[in-house]
Amino acid sequence: MNAKLNDDEINALQSLDPDNNSGGVDFHDGALPQRLFAFNLVTRQPSGATSLTKSGERALFLHDCMTGLAALSRGEAPDLASGVERWLRSGGFIDGGSGKRALAITPRGRLWL
């Protein structure tokens, strides 16, 4: 997917994520942006329920990674999910976080932004 998702589309994806506990906006099927279906980020099950596809899960994961990196670049201490932190650390985008060292964005992480 090459198109950038807007805030409404990200919120809609987050509302469908069973792991999301943010209590954000709850989108009903009629309010879901149609681009989410066009980009194959959500699908309608035979039962009529709407759910995230693997691509939708990846888009949310990428959004979480980018949000975390952006916060670190601003000097903030983001609350990263363990999978996001593990992936960013193993990819060389962040370092630190052990003992007294705080998480820090690496030069590679800055390039990714």
JSON list of C-alpha atoms in Angstrom, two decimals:
[
{"chain": "A", "resi": 1, "resn": "MET", "atom": "CA", "xyz": [0.00, 0.00, 0.00]},
{"chain": "A", "resi": 2, "resn": "ASN", "atom": "CA", "xyz": [1.56, 3.28, -1.09]},
{"chain": "A", "resi": 3, "resn": "ALA", "atom": "CA", "xyz": [-1.20, 5.69, -0.08]},
{"chain": "A", "resi": 4, "resn": "LYS", "atom": "CA", "xyz": [-0.91, 7.48, 3.26]},
{"chain": "A", "resi": 5, "resn": "LEU", "atom": "CA", "xyz": [-3.84, 6.89, 5.55]},
{"chain": "A", "resi": 6, "resn": "ASN", "atom": "CA", "xyz": [-5.52, 9.88, 7.17]},
{"chain": "A", "resi": 7, "resn": "ASP", "atom": "CA", "xyz": [-6.46, 10.13, 10.86]},
{"chain": "A", "resi": 8, "resn": "ASP", "atom": "CA", "xyz": [-10.04, 8.94, 10.31]},
{"chain": "A", "resi": 9, "resn": "GLU", "atom": "CA", "xyz": [-8.81, 5.85, 8.48]},
{"chain": "A", "resi": 10, "resn": "ILE", "atom": "CA", "xyz": [-6.27, 5.06, 11.21]},
{"chain": "A", "resi": 11, "resn": "ASN", "atom": "CA", "xyz": [-8.97, 5.54, 13.87]},
{"chain": "A", "resi": 12, "resn": "ALA", "atom": "CA", "xyz": [-11.27, 3.20, 11.95]},
{"chain": "A", "resi": 13, "resn": "LEU", "atom": "CA", "xyz": [-8.57, 0.52, 11.74]},
{"chain": "A", "resi": 14, "resn": "GLN", "atom": "CA", "xyz": [-7.82, 0.91, 15.45]},
{"chain": "A", "resi": 15, "resn": "SER", "atom": "CA", "xyz": [-11.51, 0.51, 16.27]},
{"chain": "A", "resi": 16, "resn": "LEU", "atom": "CA", "xyz": [-11.46, -2.89, 14.52]},
{"chain": "A", "resi": 17, "resn": "ASP", "atom": "CA", "xyz": [-8.26, -4.05, 16.23]},
{"chain": "A", "resi": 18, "resn": "PRO", "atom": "CA", "xyz": [-9.12, -6.55, 18.98]},
{"chain": "A", "resi": 19, "resn": "ASP", "atom": "CA", "xyz": [-5.82, -5.73, 20.74]},
{"chain": "A", "resi": 20, "resn": "ASN", "atom": "CA", "xyz": [-6.63, -2.01, 20.87]},
{"chain": "A", "resi": 21, "resn": "ASN", "atom": "CA", "xyz": [-7.71, -0.92, 24.33]},
{"chain": "A", "resi": 22, "resn": "SER", "atom": "CA", "xyz": [-7.69, 2.81, 23.66]},
{"chain": "A", "resi": 23, "resn": "GLY", "atom": "CA", "xyz": [-11.45, 3.20, 23.86]},
{"chain": "A", "resi": 24, "resn": "GLY", "atom": "CA", "xyz": [-11.37, 5.49, 20.84]},
{"chain": "A", "resi": 25, "resn": "VAL", "atom": "CA", "xyz": [-14.09, 6.12, 18.31]},
{"chain": "A", "resi": 26, "resn": "ASP", "atom": "CA", "xyz": [-16.18, 3.07, 17.52]},
{"chain": "A", "resi": 27, "resn": "PHE", "atom": "CA", "xyz": [-16.87, 2.98, 13.79]},
{"chain": "A", "resi": 28, "resn": "HIS", "atom": "CA", "xyz": [-19.87, 1.07, 12.58]},
{"chain": "A", "resi": 29, "resn": "ASP", "atom": "CA", "xyz": [-19.74, -0.55, 9.15]},
{"chain": "A", "resi": 30, "resn": "GLY", "atom": "CA", "xyz": [-21.51, 2.30, 7.38]},
{"chain": "A", "resi": 31, "resn": "ALA", "atom": "CA", "xyz": [-19.01, 4.84, 8.68]},
{"chain": "A", "resi": 32, "resn": "LEU", "atom": "CA", "xyz": [-15.87, 2.97, 7.60]},
{"chain": "A", "resi": 33, "resn": "PRO", "atom": "CA", "xyz": [-13.92, 4.86, 4.94]},
{"chain": "A", "resi": 34, "resn": "GLN", "atom": "CA", "xyz": [-14.30, 3.00, 1.66]},
{"chain": "A", "resi": 35, "resn": "ARG", "atom": "CA", "xyz": [-10.57, 3.30, 0.93]},
{"chain": "A", "resi": 36, "resn": "LEU", "atom": "CA", "xyz": [-9.99, 0.72, 3.67]},
{"chain": "A", "resi": 37, "resn": "PHE", "atom": "CA", "xyz": [-11.94, -1.82, 1.64]},
{"chain": "A", "resi": 38, "resn": "ALA", "atom": "CA", "xyz": [-10.28, -0.68, -1.61]},
{"chain": "A", "resi": 39, "resn": "PHE", "atom": "CA", "xyz": [-6.79, -1.10, -0.11]},
{"chain": "A", "resi": 40, "resn": "ASN", "atom": "CA", "xyz": [-7.79, -4.51, 1.31]},
{"chain": "A", "resi": 41, "resn": "LEU", "atom": "CA", "xyz": [-7.15, -3.35, 4.87]},
{"chain": "A", "resi": 42, "resn": "VAL", "atom": "CA", "xyz": [-10.56, -4.52, 6.09]},
{"chain": "A", "resi": 43, "resn": "THR", "atom": "CA", "xyz": [-12.89, -7.22, 4.90]},
{"chain": "A", "resi": 44, "resn": "ARG", "atom": "CA", "xyz": [-16.47, -8.20, 5.51]},
{"chain": "A", "resi": 45, "resn": "GLN", "atom": "CA", "xyz": [-16.93, -11.71, 6.93]},
{"chain": "A", "resi": 46, "resn": "PRO", "atom": "CA", "xyz": [-19.75, -13.99, 5.74]},
{"chain": "A", "resi": 47, "resn": "SER", "atom": "CA", "xyz": [-21.49, -13.26, 9.05]},
{"chain": "A", "resi": 48, "resn": "GLY", "atom": "CA", "xyz": [-21.55, -9.57, 8.11]},
{"chain": "A", "resi": 49, "resn": "ALA", "atom": "CA", "xyz": [-18.93, -8.50, 10.64]},
{"chain": "A", "resi": 50, "resn": "THR", "atom": "CA", "xyz": [-16.06, -6.32, 9.48]},
{"chain": "A", "resi": 51, "resn": "SER", "atom": "CA", "xyz": [-12.52, -7.25, 10.48]},
{"chain": "A", "resi": 52, "resn": "LEU", "atom": "CA", "xyz": [-8.92, -6.30, 9.80]},
{"chain": "A", "resi": 53, "resn": "THR", "atom": "CA", "xyz": [-7.01, -8.18, 7.13]},
{"chain": "A", "resi": 54, "resn": "LYS", "atom": "CA", "xyz": [-3.32, -9.05, 7.53]},
{"chain": "A", "resi": 55, "resn": "SER", "atom": "CA", "xyz": [-2.59, -5.91, 5.49]},
{"chain": "A", "resi": 56, "resn": "GLY", "atom": "CA", "xyz": [-4.68, -3.87, 7.91]},
{"chain": "A", "resi": 57, "resn": "GLU", "atom": "CA", "xyz": [-2.77, -5.32, 10.86]},
{"chain": "A", "resi": 58, "resn": "ARG", "atom": "CA", "xyz": [0.52, -4.45, 9.12]},
{"chain": "A", "resi": 59, "resn": "ALA", "atom": "CA", "xyz": [-0.69, -0.91, 8.43]},
{"chain": "A", "resi": 60, "resn": "LEU", "atom": "CA", "xyz": [-1.50, -0.43, 12.14]},
{"chain": "A", "resi": 61, "resn": "PHE", "atom": "CA", "xyz": [1.86, -1.88, 13.15]},
{"chain": "A", "resi": 62, "resn": "LEU", "atom": "CA", "xyz": [3.68, 0.46, 10.76]},
{"chain": "A", "resi": 63, "resn": "HIS", "atom": "CA", "xyz": [1.65, 3.39, 12.11]},
{"chain": "A", "resi": 64, "resn": "ASP", "atom": "CA", "xyz": [2.65, 2.45, 15.68]},
{"chain": "A", "resi": 65, "resn": "CYS", "atom": "CA", "xyz": [6.31, 2.21, 14.63]},
{"chain": "A", "resi": 66, "resn": "MET", "atom": "CA", "xyz": [6.25, 5.59, 12.92]},
{"chain": "A", "resi": 67, "resn": "THR", "atom": "CA", "xyz": [4.40, 7.22, 15.82]},
{"chain": "A", "resi": 68, "resn": "GLY", "atom": "CA", "xyz": [6.95, 5.85, 18.28]},
{"chain": "A", "resi": 69, "resn": "LEU", "atom": "CA", "xyz": [9.91, 7.01, 16.19]},
{"chain": "A", "resi": 70, "resn": "ALA", "atom": "CA", "xyz": [8.37, 10.46, 15.74]},
{"chain": "A", "resi": 71, "resn": "ALA", "atom": "CA", "xyz": [7.87, 10.76, 19.52]},
{"chain": "A", "resi": 72, "resn": "LEU", "atom": "CA", "xyz": [11.48, 9.73, 20.18]},
{"chain": "A", "resi": 73, "resn": "SER", "atom": "CA", "xyz": [12.73, 12.27, 17.64]},
{"chain": "A", "resi": 74, "resn": "ARG", "atom": "CA", "xyz": [10.83, 14.98, 19.57]},
{"chain": "A", "resi": 75, "resn": "GLY", "atom": "CA", "xyz": [12.50, 13.87, 22.81]},
{"chain": "A", "resi": 76, "resn": "GLU", "atom": "CA", "xyz": [9.39, 12.23, 24.24]},
{"chain": "A", "resi": 77, "resn": "ALA", "atom": "CA", "xyz": [9.29, 8.81, 25.90]},
{"chain": "A", "resi": 78, "resn": "PRO", "atom": "CA", "xyz": [6.62, 6.84, 24.01]},
{"chain": "A", "resi": 79, "resn": "ASP", "atom": "CA", "xyz": [4.87, 3.84, 25.51]},
{"chain": "A", "resi": 80, "resn": "LEU", "atom": "CA", "xyz": [5.77, 1.32, 22.82]},
{"chain": "A", "resi": 81, "resn": "ALA", "atom": "CA", "xyz": [4.09, -2.06, 22.60]},
{"chain": "A", "resi": 82, "resn": "SER", "atom": "CA", "xyz": [6.60, -4.84, 23.19]},
{"chain": "A", "resi": 83, "resn": "GLY", "atom": "CA", "xyz": [6.36, -6.08, 19.59]},
{"chain": "A", "resi": 84, "resn": "VAL", "atom": "CA", "xyz": [6.89, -2.58, 18.20]},
{"chain": "A", "resi": 85, "resn": "GLU", "atom": "CA", "xyz": [9.87, -1.94, 20.47]},
{"chain": "A", "resi": 86, "resn": "ARG", "atom": "CA", "xyz": [11.38, -5.34, 19.65]},
{"chain": "A", "resi": 87, "resn": "TRP", "atom": "CA", "xyz": [11.01, -4.76, 15.91]},
{"chain": "A", "resi": 88, "resn": "LEU", "atom": "CA", "xyz": [12.43, -1.22, 16.05]},
{"chain": "A", "resi": 89, "resn": "ARG", "atom": "CA", "xyz": [15.34, -2.41, 18.20]},
{"chain": "A", "resi": 90, "resn": "SER", "atom": "CA", "xyz": [16.17, -5.43, 16.02]},
{"chain": "A", "resi": 91, "resn": "GLY", "atom": "CA", "xyz": [15.99, -3.25, 12.90]},
{"chain": "A", "resi": 92, "resn": "GLY", "atom": "CA", "xyz": [18.46, -0.78, 14.37]},
{"chain": "A", "resi": 93, "resn": "PHE", "atom": "CA", "xyz": [15.94, 2.09, 14.47]},
{"chain": "A", "resi": 94, "resn": "ILE", "atom": "CA", "xyz": [16.21, 2.60, 18.25]},
{"chain": "A", "resi": 95, "resn": "ASP", "atom": "CA", "xyz": [18.68, 1.71, 20.98]},
{"chain": "A", "resi": 96, "resn": "GLY", "atom": "CA", "xyz": [18.97, 2.00, 24.74]},
{"chain": "A", "resi": 97, "resn": "GLY", "atom": "CA", "xyz": [16.20, 1.26, 27.16]},
{"chain": "A", "resi": 98, "resn": "SER", "atom": "CA", "xyz": [18.24, -1.00, 29.39]},
{"chain": "A", "resi": 99, "resn": "GLY", "atom": "CA", "xyz": [19.11, 0.07, 32.90]},
{"chain": "A", "resi": 100, "resn": "LYS", "atom": "CA", "xyz": [19.50, 3.83, 33.20]},
{"chain": "A", "resi": 101, "resn": "ARG", "atom": "CA", "xyz": [19.62, 4.50, 29.46]},
{"chain": "A", "resi": 102, "resn": "ALA", "atom": "CA", "xyz": [16.43, 5.78, 27.91]},
{"chain": "A", "resi": 103, "resn": "LEU", "atom": "CA", "xyz": [15.30, 4.74, 24.46]},
{"chain": "A", "resi": 104, "resn": "ALA", "atom": "CA", "xyz": [16.88, 6.82, 21.72]},
{"chain": "A", "resi": 105, "resn": "ILE", "atom": "CA", "xyz": [16.34, 7.03, 18.00]},
{"chain": "A", "resi": 106, "resn": "THR", "atom": "CA", "xyz": [19.34, 6.02, 15.91]},
{"chain": "A", "resi": 107, "resn": "PRO", "atom": "CA", "xyz": [20.53, 7.73, 12.70]},
{"chain": "A", "resi": 108, "resn": "ARG", "atom": "CA", "xyz": [18.85, 4.90, 10.79]},
{"chain": "A", "resi": 109, "resn": "GLY", "atom": "CA", "xyz": [15.59, 5.62, 12.63]},
{"chain": "A", "resi": 110, "resn": "ARG", "atom": "CA", "xyz": [15.83, 9.31, 11.70]},
{"chain": "A", "resi": 111, "resn": "LEU", "atom": "CA", "xyz": [16.28, 8.34, 8.04]},
{"chain": "A", "resi": 112, "resn": "TRP", "atom": "CA", "xyz": [13.18, 6.17, 8.20]},
{"chain": "A", "resi": 113, "resn": "LEU", "atom": "CA", "xyz": [11.10, 9.12, 9.33]}
]
